[in-house]
């Protein structure tokens, strides 16, 4: 008979946020999940940007127009909303992104 053996290691880090690069734009939302208070941070300035948060019923629960500046955090407070899944939409002249966040 033949015999074969394989071994591999998997590292699972603590997942506290969303960290993704889209069209050269590094975009973080942290912590995720949270108690309703999130920070959003970008690696590039986007100028005036619409930030909208919607619940699972597509109802707007937060809306703001703000200047996104490189390296500065933008805070979102949803602590008055029920636990669940929400979607953050970032829309500027340069990009449009949507990410999922969770309130526990």
mmCIF file of C-alpha atoms in Angstrom:
data_model
loop_
_atom_site.group_PDB
_atom_site.id
_atom_site.type_symbol
_atom_site.label_atom_id
_atom_site.label_comp_id
_atom_site.label_asym_id
_atom_site.label_seq_id
_atom_site.Cartn_x
_atom_site.Cartn_y
_atom_site.Cartn_z
ATOM 1 C CA UNK A 1 0.000 0.000 0.000
ATOM 2 C CA UNK A 2 0.553 3.591 -0.488
ATOM 3 C CA UNK A 3 0.553 6.075 2.313
ATOM 4 C CA UNK A 4 0.326 9.877 2.326
ATOM 5 C CA UNK A 5 0.382 12.570 4.985
ATOM 6 C CA UNK A 6 0.000 16.362 4.903
ATOM 7 C CA UNK A 7 0.087 19.037 7.567
ATOM 8 C CA UNK A 8 -0.700 22.747 7.459
ATOM 9 C CA UNK A 9 -1.038 25.541 9.998
ATOM 10 C CA UNK A 10 -3.831 28.109 9.949
ATOM 11 C CA UNK A 11 -3.584 31.366 11.854
ATOM 12 C CA UNK A 12 -6.862 33.016 12.828
ATOM 13 C CA UNK A 13 -6.382 36.524 14.173
ATOM 14 C CA UNK A 14 -8.801 38.542 16.235
ATOM 15 C CA UNK A 15 -11.200 40.151 13.764
ATOM 16 C CA UNK A 16 -12.127 43.588 15.084
ATOM 17 C CA UNK A 17 -12.909 45.457 11.915
ATOM 18 C CA UNK A 18 -13.131 45.611 8.162
ATOM 19 C CA UNK A 19 -9.946 46.479 6.325
ATOM 20 C CA UNK A 20 -10.089 46.436 2.544
ATOM 21 C CA UNK A 21 -8.480 48.159 -0.441
ATOM 22 C CA UNK A 22 -10.749 49.128 -3.353
ATOM 23 C CA UNK A 23 -9.478 51.166 -6.309
ATOM 24 C CA UNK A 24 -6.401 52.104 -4.265
ATOM 25 C CA UNK A 25 -8.547 53.394 -1.398
ATOM 26 C CA UNK A 26 -7.782 51.803 1.966
ATOM 27 C CA UNK A 27 -10.997 51.855 4.011
ATOM 28 C CA UNK A 28 -11.371 50.677 7.634
ATOM 29 C CA UNK A 29 -14.443 50.379 9.875
ATOM 30 C CA UNK A 30 -13.646 49.450 13.472
ATOM 31 C CA UNK A 31 -14.518 47.843 15.783
ATOM 32 C CA UNK A 32 -16.878 45.484 14.033
ATOM 33 C CA UNK A 33 -18.989 44.158 15.688
ATOM 34 C CA UNK A 34 -19.469 46.909 18.257
ATOM 35 C CA UNK A 35 -21.946 48.390 20.706
ATOM 36 C CA UNK A 36 -23.022 50.881 18.030
ATOM 37 C CA UNK A 37 -20.065 53.261 17.984
ATOM 38 C CA UNK A 38 -17.807 52.876 14.937
ATOM 39 C CA UNK A 39 -14.885 54.742 13.426
ATOM 40 C CA UNK A 40 -14.255 54.986 9.685
ATOM 41 C CA UNK A 41 -10.763 55.776 8.414
ATOM 42 C CA UNK A 42 -9.367 56.279 4.884
ATOM 43 C CA UNK A 43 -5.834 56.352 3.472
ATOM 44 C CA UNK A 44 -6.763 58.987 0.847
ATOM 45 C CA UNK A 45 -8.696 62.225 0.930
ATOM 46 C CA UNK A 46 -12.029 61.884 -0.853
ATOM 47 C CA UNK A 47 -13.291 65.443 -0.514
ATOM 48 C CA UNK A 48 -16.930 65.980 0.397
ATOM 49 C CA UNK A 49 -18.465 62.555 0.969
ATOM 50 C CA UNK A 50 -21.956 61.300 1.770
ATOM 51 C CA UNK A 51 -21.995 58.716 4.550
ATOM 52 C CA UNK A 52 -25.259 56.807 4.894
ATOM 53 C CA UNK A 53 -26.103 53.883 7.182
ATOM 54 C CA UNK A 54 -29.113 51.684 6.426
ATOM 55 C CA UNK A 55 -30.723 48.862 8.366
ATOM 56 C CA UNK A 56 -31.797 45.506 6.888
ATOM 57 C CA UNK A 57 -35.109 47.065 5.787
ATOM 58 C CA UNK A 58 -33.146 49.622 3.720
ATOM 59 C CA UNK A 59 -34.258 52.418 6.075
ATOM 60 C CA UNK A 60 -31.731 55.220 6.610
ATOM 61 C CA UNK A 61 -30.674 55.357 10.277
ATOM 62 C CA UNK A 62 -27.714 57.742 9.867
ATOM 63 C CA UNK A 63 -26.770 60.276 7.211
ATOM 64 C CA UNK A 64 -23.979 62.819 7.086
ATOM 65 C CA UNK A 65 -22.017 64.819 4.536
ATOM 66 C CA UNK A 66 -18.440 65.278 5.620
ATOM 67 C CA UNK A 67 -14.969 66.003 4.280
ATOM 68 C CA UNK A 68 -12.886 62.804 4.262
ATOM 69 C CA UNK A 69 -9.243 63.642 4.970
ATOM 70 C CA UNK A 70 -6.291 61.263 4.752
ATOM 71 C CA UNK A 71 -5.630 59.456 8.024
ATOM 72 C CA UNK A 72 -8.452 61.126 9.987
ATOM 73 C CA UNK A 73 -11.223 59.051 11.531
ATOM 74 C CA UNK A 74 -14.899 59.768 11.046
ATOM 75 C CA UNK A 75 -17.143 58.548 13.893
ATOM 76 C CA UNK A 76 -20.583 56.988 13.534
ATOM 77 C CA UNK A 77 -22.804 56.555 16.605
ATOM 78 C CA UNK A 78 -25.645 54.050 16.169
ATOM 79 C CA UNK A 79 -25.898 53.162 19.865
ATOM 80 C CA UNK A 80 -29.585 54.187 19.952
ATOM 81 C CA UNK A 81 -30.449 51.562 17.327
ATOM 82 C CA UNK A 82 -31.360 47.908 17.938
ATOM 83 C CA UNK A 83 -28.839 45.090 17.562
ATOM 84 C CA UNK A 84 -28.458 43.772 14.049
ATOM 85 C CA UNK A 85 -26.773 44.131 10.691
ATOM 86 C CA UNK A 86 -26.401 47.554 9.055
ATOM 87 C CA UNK A 87 -24.806 48.771 5.832
ATOM 88 C CA UNK A 88 -22.483 51.769 5.561
ATOM 89 C CA UNK A 89 -22.482 53.486 2.171
ATOM 90 C CA UNK A 90 -19.648 55.888 1.338
ATOM 91 C CA UNK A 91 -20.284 57.935 -1.787
ATOM 92 C CA UNK A 92 -18.025 60.625 -3.257
ATOM 93 C CA UNK A 93 -17.028 61.842 -6.717
ATOM 94 C CA UNK A 94 -14.132 59.354 -6.602
ATOM 95 C CA UNK A 95 -15.812 56.184 -5.329
ATOM 96 C CA UNK A 96 -18.869 54.425 -3.937
ATOM 97 C CA UNK A 97 -18.409 51.709 -1.325
ATOM 98 C CA UNK A 98 -20.791 49.683 0.845
ATOM 99 C CA UNK A 99 -19.753 47.656 3.896
ATOM 100 C CA UNK A 100 -21.630 45.618 6.491
ATOM 101 C CA UNK A 101 -21.392 46.438 10.203
ATOM 102 C CA UNK A 102 -22.907 44.637 13.190
ATOM 103 C CA UNK A 103 -24.296 46.063 16.423
ATOM 104 C CA UNK A 104 -24.374 43.681 19.413
#
